[in-house]
Amino acid sequence: MNFAPILGKSLNFQIIKNVFKQRQISVFKRFNINSRAHHSDGFSVIGSEPDRHSAEFKDNYSKMQALVNDLKEVVCKISRGGGEKAIYRHTSKGKMLVRERIANLIDTGSPFLEIGQLAAYNLYGSEEVPAAGIVTGVGIIRGVKCMVIANDATVKGGTYYPVTVKKHLRAQEIAQENKLPCIYLVDSGGANLPRQADVFPDVTHFGRIFYNQAVMSAQGIPQIAVVMGSCTAGGAYVPAMADESIIVKQQGTIFLGGPPLVKAATGEEIDAEDLGGADLHCRKSG
């Protein structure tokens, strides 16, 4: 795993794309990723001719439109992330919101096919976890289809609930089956501790994420991580297992336990940058 040069506090996504291009030149060509035409191109559309003026059609249309509007409202709420207070704390540090990061990463004007947007919806009772705290989907970067897996730190600090793990693993499964390079935008506090009993134990739980990274890397499917915030405990393993890692200076940190844990365990006082910041990892540990 290589750490890329330290970035300034204002992240330039062109640097990520340049790192991606280097990997693309050295690895991607063996897969011929974009050679398939869309299957639908070879088929005509099979439709029907309902009576649009009938009472039955109008009634069905009205009911379906109401359901569609309800779904749009839910999706809009989910896309706002963890709420106004969390968004303010996040943006006041000079950090972009997760969907802004993705929009700046993918090719201008290209689509982003989001996967599992309704994950965790109404799953944890009164506890809201929009999109399971992680945005996953297929986007185009430098003309290549990629799987983007991005933590939303406005949702419970980007920590992993049981369904967050499942969503992450599903994205990796799709990437491996279709040989899609993986871009991880990491901003996570690791496992959600109150629910860690359902996060860690099984073969299909949290640890499988890192196993998948190792397997895909061995298969020649690039694994690129961008550390855009605090990456603690389980969140620290994603960039460590990546082929290339980029760390945002004065924002990105990687450590198993943060400064409060170090002080509690050893009595030593140390700030996050000295413990696991970009300069430390690019000059010393990496």
mmCIF file with all atom_site columns, C-alpha atoms in Angstrom, residues 89-200:
data_model
loop_
_atom_site.group_PDB
_atom_site.id
_atom_site.type_symbol
_atom_site.label_atom_id
_atom_site.label_alt_id
_atom_site.label_comp_id
_atom_site.label_asym_id
_atom_site.label_entity_id
_atom_site.label_seq_id
_atom_site.pdbx_PDB_ins_code
_atom_site.Cartn_x
_atom_site.Cartn_y
_atom_site.Cartn_z
_atom_site.occupancy
_atom_site.B_iso_or_equiv
_atom_site.pdbx_formal_charge
_atom_site.auth_seq_id
_atom_site.auth_comp_id
_atom_site.auth_asym_id
_atom_site.auth_atom_id
_atom_site.pdbx_PDB_model_num
ATOM 1   C CA . ARG A 1 89  ? -20.414 20.451 12.500  1.00 0.00 ? 89  ARG A CA 1
ATOM 2   C CA . HIS A 1 90  ? -19.181 18.683 9.381   1.00 0.00 ? 90  HIS A CA 1
ATOM 3   C CA . THR A 1 91  ? -19.062 21.673 7.036   1.00 0.00 ? 91  THR A CA 1
ATOM 4   C CA . SER A 1 92  ? -17.655 24.039 9.686   1.00 0.00 ? 92  SER A CA 1
ATOM 5   C CA . LYS A 1 93  ? -14.458 21.976 9.510   1.00 0.00 ? 93  LYS A CA 1
ATOM 6   C CA . GLY A 1 94  ? -14.153 22.784 5.810   1.00 0.00 ? 94  GLY A CA 1
ATOM 7   C CA . LYS A 1 95  ? -15.353 19.323 4.785   1.00 0.00 ? 95  LYS A CA 1
ATOM 8   C CA . MET A 1 96  ? -17.630 18.600 1.851   1.00 0.00 ? 96  MET A CA 1
ATOM 9   C CA . LEU A 1 97  ? -20.778 16.543 2.292   1.00 0.00 ? 97  LEU A CA 1
ATOM 10  C CA . VAL A 1 98  ? -20.602 12.990 1.023   1.00 0.00 ? 98  VAL A CA 1
ATOM 11  C CA . ARG A 1 99  ? -22.678 13.527 -2.111  1.00 0.00 ? 99  ARG A CA 1
ATOM 12  C CA . GLU A 1 100 ? -20.709 16.682 -2.927  1.00 0.00 ? 100 GLU A CA 1
ATOM 13  C CA . ARG A 1 101 ? -17.544 14.607 -2.726  1.00 0.00 ? 101 ARG A CA 1
ATOM 14  C CA . ILE A 1 102 ? -18.940 12.051 -5.138  1.00 0.00 ? 102 ILE A CA 1
ATOM 15  C CA . ALA A 1 103 ? -20.184 14.747 -7.533  1.00 0.00 ? 103 ALA A CA 1
ATOM 16  C CA . ASN A 1 104 ? -16.686 16.242 -7.653  1.00 0.00 ? 104 ASN A CA 1
ATOM 17  C CA . LEU A 1 105 ? -15.048 12.852 -8.096  1.00 0.00 ? 105 LEU A CA 1
ATOM 18  C CA . ILE A 1 106 ? -16.997 11.454 -11.037 1.00 0.00 ? 106 ILE A CA 1
ATOM 19  C CA . ASP A 1 107 ? -16.735 12.825 -14.563 1.00 0.00 ? 107 ASP A CA 1
ATOM 20  C CA . THR A 1 108 ? -18.622 16.085 -15.054 1.00 0.00 ? 108 THR A CA 1
ATOM 21  C CA . GLY A 1 109 ? -22.153 15.512 -16.278 1.00 0.00 ? 109 GLY A CA 1
ATOM 22  C CA . SER A 1 110 ? -21.937 11.737 -15.900 1.00 0.00 ? 110 SER A CA 1
ATOM 23  C CA . PRO A 1 111 ? -24.598 9.746  -14.010 1.00 0.00 ? 111 PRO A CA 1
ATOM 24  C CA . PHE A 1 112 ? -24.176 8.129  -10.605 1.00 0.00 ? 112 PHE A CA 1
ATOM 25  C CA . LEU A 1 113 ? -26.140 4.922  -10.037 1.00 0.00 ? 113 LEU A CA 1
ATOM 26  C CA . GLU A 1 114 ? -26.699 4.831  -6.286  1.00 0.00 ? 114 GLU A CA 1
ATOM 27  C CA . ILE A 1 115 ? -27.165 1.425  -4.681  1.00 0.00 ? 115 ILE A CA 1
ATOM 28  C CA . GLY A 1 116 ? -29.115 0.743  -1.493  1.00 0.00 ? 116 GLY A CA 1
ATOM 29  C CA . GLN A 1 117 ? -30.263 4.285  -0.826  1.00 0.00 ? 117 GLN A CA 1
ATOM 30  C CA . LEU A 1 118 ? -33.105 3.041  1.398   1.00 0.00 ? 118 LEU A CA 1
ATOM 31  C CA . ALA A 1 119 ? -30.851 0.810  3.514   1.00 0.00 ? 119 ALA A CA 1
ATOM 32  C CA . ALA A 1 120 ? -31.631 1.130  7.254   1.00 0.00 ? 120 ALA A CA 1
ATOM 33  C CA . TYR A 1 121 ? -34.846 3.022  6.521   1.00 0.00 ? 121 TYR A CA 1
ATOM 34  C CA . ASN A 1 122 ? -37.161 2.474  9.522   1.00 0.00 ? 122 ASN A CA 1
ATOM 35  C CA . LEU A 1 123 ? -34.929 -0.420 10.590  1.00 0.00 ? 123 LEU A CA 1
ATOM 36  C CA . TYR A 1 124 ? -33.679 0.785  13.978  1.00 0.00 ? 124 TYR A CA 1
ATOM 37  C CA . GLY A 1 125 ? -36.885 2.144  15.495  1.00 0.00 ? 125 GLY A CA 1
ATOM 38  C CA . SER A 1 126 ? -36.575 5.766  16.562  1.00 0.00 ? 126 SER A CA 1
ATOM 39  C CA . GLU A 1 127 ? -32.887 5.799  15.634  1.00 0.00 ? 127 GLU A CA 1
ATOM 40  C CA . GLU A 1 128 ? -32.522 7.293  12.158  1.00 0.00 ? 128 GLU A CA 1
ATOM 41  C CA . VAL A 1 129 ? -29.578 6.095  10.074  1.00 0.00 ? 129 VAL A CA 1
ATOM 42  C CA . PRO A 1 130 ? -30.086 7.625  6.602   1.00 0.00 ? 130 PRO A CA 1
ATOM 43  C CA . ALA A 1 131 ? -28.732 5.397  3.815   1.00 0.00 ? 131 ALA A CA 1
ATOM 44  C CA . ALA A 1 132 ? -27.094 3.319  6.583   1.00 0.00 ? 132 ALA A CA 1
ATOM 45  C CA . GLY A 1 133 ? -24.464 6.044  6.925   1.00 0.00 ? 133 GLY A CA 1
ATOM 46  C CA . ILE A 1 134 ? -22.720 5.115  3.685   1.00 0.00 ? 134 ILE A CA 1
ATOM 47  C CA . VAL A 1 135 ? -23.287 6.041  0.035   1.00 0.00 ? 135 VAL A CA 1
ATOM 48  C CA . THR A 1 136 ? -22.467 3.373  -2.543  1.00 0.00 ? 136 THR A CA 1
ATOM 49  C CA . GLY A 1 137 ? -22.909 3.347  -6.276  1.00 0.00 ? 137 GLY A CA 1
ATOM 50  C CA . VAL A 1 138 ? -21.401 3.116  -9.736  1.00 0.00 ? 138 VAL A CA 1
ATOM 51  C CA . GLY A 1 139 ? -19.897 6.260  -11.239 1.00 0.00 ? 139 GLY A CA 1
ATOM 52  C CA . ILE A 1 140 ? -17.663 7.072  -14.190 1.00 0.00 ? 140 ILE A CA 1
ATOM 53  C CA . ILE A 1 141 ? -14.150 8.372  -13.493 1.00 0.00 ? 141 ILE A CA 1
ATOM 54  C CA . ARG A 1 142 ? -11.947 9.212  -16.474 1.00 0.00 ? 142 ARG A CA 1
ATOM 55  C CA . GLY A 1 143 ? -14.318 7.235  -18.641 1.00 0.00 ? 143 GLY A CA 1
ATOM 56  C CA . VAL A 1 144 ? -14.118 4.076  -16.506 1.00 0.00 ? 144 VAL A CA 1
ATOM 57  C CA . LYS A 1 145 ? -17.031 2.671  -14.514 1.00 0.00 ? 145 LYS A CA 1
ATOM 58  C CA . CYS A 1 146 ? -16.050 2.462  -10.833 1.00 0.00 ? 146 CYS A CA 1
ATOM 59  C CA . MET A 1 147 ? -17.648 1.445  -7.557  1.00 0.00 ? 147 MET A CA 1
ATOM 60  C CA . VAL A 1 148 ? -17.665 4.370  -5.131  1.00 0.00 ? 148 VAL A CA 1
ATOM 61  C CA . ILE A 1 149 ? -18.047 3.580  -1.418  1.00 0.00 ? 149 ILE A CA 1
ATOM 62  C CA . ALA A 1 150 ? -18.253 6.749  0.669   1.00 0.00 ? 150 ALA A CA 1
ATOM 63  C CA . ASN A 1 151 ? -18.897 7.140  4.403   1.00 0.00 ? 151 ASN A CA 1
ATOM 64  C CA . ASP A 1 152 ? -21.325 9.841  5.512   1.00 0.00 ? 152 ASP A CA 1
ATOM 65  C CA . ALA A 1 153 ? -19.803 11.260 8.677   1.00 0.00 ? 153 ALA A CA 1
ATOM 66  C CA . THR A 1 154 ? -22.938 13.309 9.373   1.00 0.00 ? 154 THR A CA 1
ATOM 67  C CA . VAL A 1 155 ? -24.720 10.032 10.177  1.00 0.00 ? 155 VAL A CA 1
ATOM 68  C CA . LYS A 1 156 ? -23.488 8.749  13.557  1.00 0.00 ? 156 LYS A CA 1
ATOM 69  C CA . GLY A 1 157 ? -19.913 9.747  12.720  1.00 0.00 ? 157 GLY A CA 1
ATOM 70  C CA . GLY A 1 158 ? -19.864 7.404  9.741   1.00 0.00 ? 158 GLY A CA 1
ATOM 71  C CA . THR A 1 159 ? -19.910 4.391  12.065  1.00 0.00 ? 159 THR A CA 1
ATOM 72  C CA . TYR A 1 160 ? -20.946 0.968  10.833  1.00 0.00 ? 160 TYR A CA 1
ATOM 73  C CA . TYR A 1 161 ? -24.287 -0.496 11.845  1.00 0.00 ? 161 TYR A CA 1
ATOM 74  C CA . PRO A 1 162 ? -24.993 -4.130 10.922  1.00 0.00 ? 162 PRO A CA 1
ATOM 75  C CA . VAL A 1 163 ? -26.832 -3.065 7.767   1.00 0.00 ? 163 VAL A CA 1
ATOM 76  C CA . THR A 1 164 ? -24.002 -0.642 6.896   1.00 0.00 ? 164 THR A CA 1
ATOM 77  C CA . VAL A 1 165 ? -21.691 -3.634 6.734   1.00 0.00 ? 165 VAL A CA 1
ATOM 78  C CA . LYS A 1 166 ? -24.124 -5.506 4.486   1.00 0.00 ? 166 LYS A CA 1
ATOM 79  C CA . LYS A 1 167 ? -24.400 -2.519 2.170   1.00 0.00 ? 167 LYS A CA 1
ATOM 80  C CA . HIS A 1 168 ? -20.616 -2.137 1.976   1.00 0.00 ? 168 HIS A CA 1
ATOM 81  C CA . LEU A 1 169 ? -20.193 -5.856 1.270   1.00 0.00 ? 169 LEU A CA 1
ATOM 82  C CA . ARG A 1 170 ? -22.884 -5.782 -1.416  1.00 0.00 ? 170 ARG A CA 1
ATOM 83  C CA . ALA A 1 171 ? -21.072 -2.938 -3.179  1.00 0.00 ? 171 ALA A CA 1
ATOM 84  C CA . GLN A 1 172 ? -17.827 -4.918 -3.066  1.00 0.00 ? 172 GLN A CA 1
ATOM 85  C CA . GLU A 1 173 ? -19.612 -7.997 -4.401  1.00 0.00 ? 173 GLU A CA 1
ATOM 86  C CA . ILE A 1 174 ? -20.915 -6.045 -7.388  1.00 0.00 ? 174 ILE A CA 1
ATOM 87  C CA . ALA A 1 175 ? -17.466 -4.545 -7.953  1.00 0.00 ? 175 ALA A CA 1
ATOM 88  C CA . GLN A 1 176 ? -15.755 -7.936 -7.888  1.00 0.00 ? 176 GLN A CA 1
ATOM 89  C CA . GLU A 1 177 ? -18.293 -9.604 -10.188 1.00 0.00 ? 177 GLU A CA 1
ATOM 90  C CA . ASN A 1 178 ? -17.997 -6.812 -12.748 1.00 0.00 ? 178 ASN A CA 1
ATOM 91  C CA . LYS A 1 179 ? -14.308 -5.989 -12.184 1.00 0.00 ? 179 LYS A CA 1
ATOM 92  C CA . LEU A 1 180 ? -15.060 -2.408 -11.191 1.00 0.00 ? 180 LEU A CA 1
ATOM 93  C CA . PRO A 1 181 ? -12.230 -0.454 -9.528  1.00 0.00 ? 181 PRO A CA 1
ATOM 94  C CA . CYS A 1 182 ? -13.165 0.536  -5.965  1.00 0.00 ? 182 CYS A CA 1
ATOM 95  C CA . ILE A 1 183 ? -12.817 4.103  -4.726  1.00 0.00 ? 183 ILE A CA 1
ATOM 96  C CA . TYR A 1 184 ? -13.284 4.442  -0.957  1.00 0.00 ? 184 TYR A CA 1
ATOM 97  C CA . LEU A 1 185 ? -13.985 7.933  0.428   1.00 0.00 ? 185 LEU A CA 1
ATOM 98  C CA . VAL A 1 186 ? -13.267 7.170  4.071   1.00 0.00 ? 186 VAL A CA 1
ATOM 99  C CA . ASP A 1 187 ? -14.610 9.235  6.963   1.00 0.00 ? 187 ASP A CA 1
ATOM 100 C CA . SER A 1 188 ? -15.608 6.730  9.633   1.00 0.00 ? 188 SER A CA 1
ATOM 101 C CA . GLY A 1 189 ? -15.375 6.014  13.329  1.00 0.00 ? 189 GLY A CA 1
ATOM 102 C CA . GLY A 1 190 ? -15.403 2.265  12.680  1.00 0.00 ? 190 GLY A CA 1
ATOM 103 C CA . ALA A 1 191 ? -17.996 -0.070 14.177  1.00 0.00 ? 191 ALA A CA 1
ATOM 104 C CA . ASN A 1 192 ? -20.994 1.348  15.999  1.00 0.00 ? 192 ASN A CA 1
ATOM 105 C CA . LEU A 1 193 ? -20.061 0.172  19.484  1.00 0.00 ? 193 LEU A CA 1
ATOM 106 C CA . PRO A 1 194 ? -23.571 -0.275 20.959  1.00 0.00 ? 194 PRO A CA 1
ATOM 107 C CA . ARG A 1 195 ? -24.268 -2.727 18.120  1.00 0.00 ? 195 ARG A CA 1
ATOM 108 C CA . GLN A 1 196 ? -20.833 -4.277 17.767  1.00 0.00 ? 196 GLN A CA 1
ATOM 109 C CA . ALA A 1 197 ? -22.099 -7.740 18.748  1.00 0.00 ? 197 ALA A CA 1
ATOM 110 C CA . ASP A 1 198 ? -23.950 -7.813 15.419  1.00 0.00 ? 198 ASP A CA 1
ATOM 111 C CA . VAL A 1 199 ? -21.119 -6.221 13.439  1.00 0.00 ? 199 VAL A CA 1
ATOM 112 C CA . PHE A 1 200 ? -18.026 -8.341 14.086  1.00 0.00 ? 200 PHE A CA 1
#
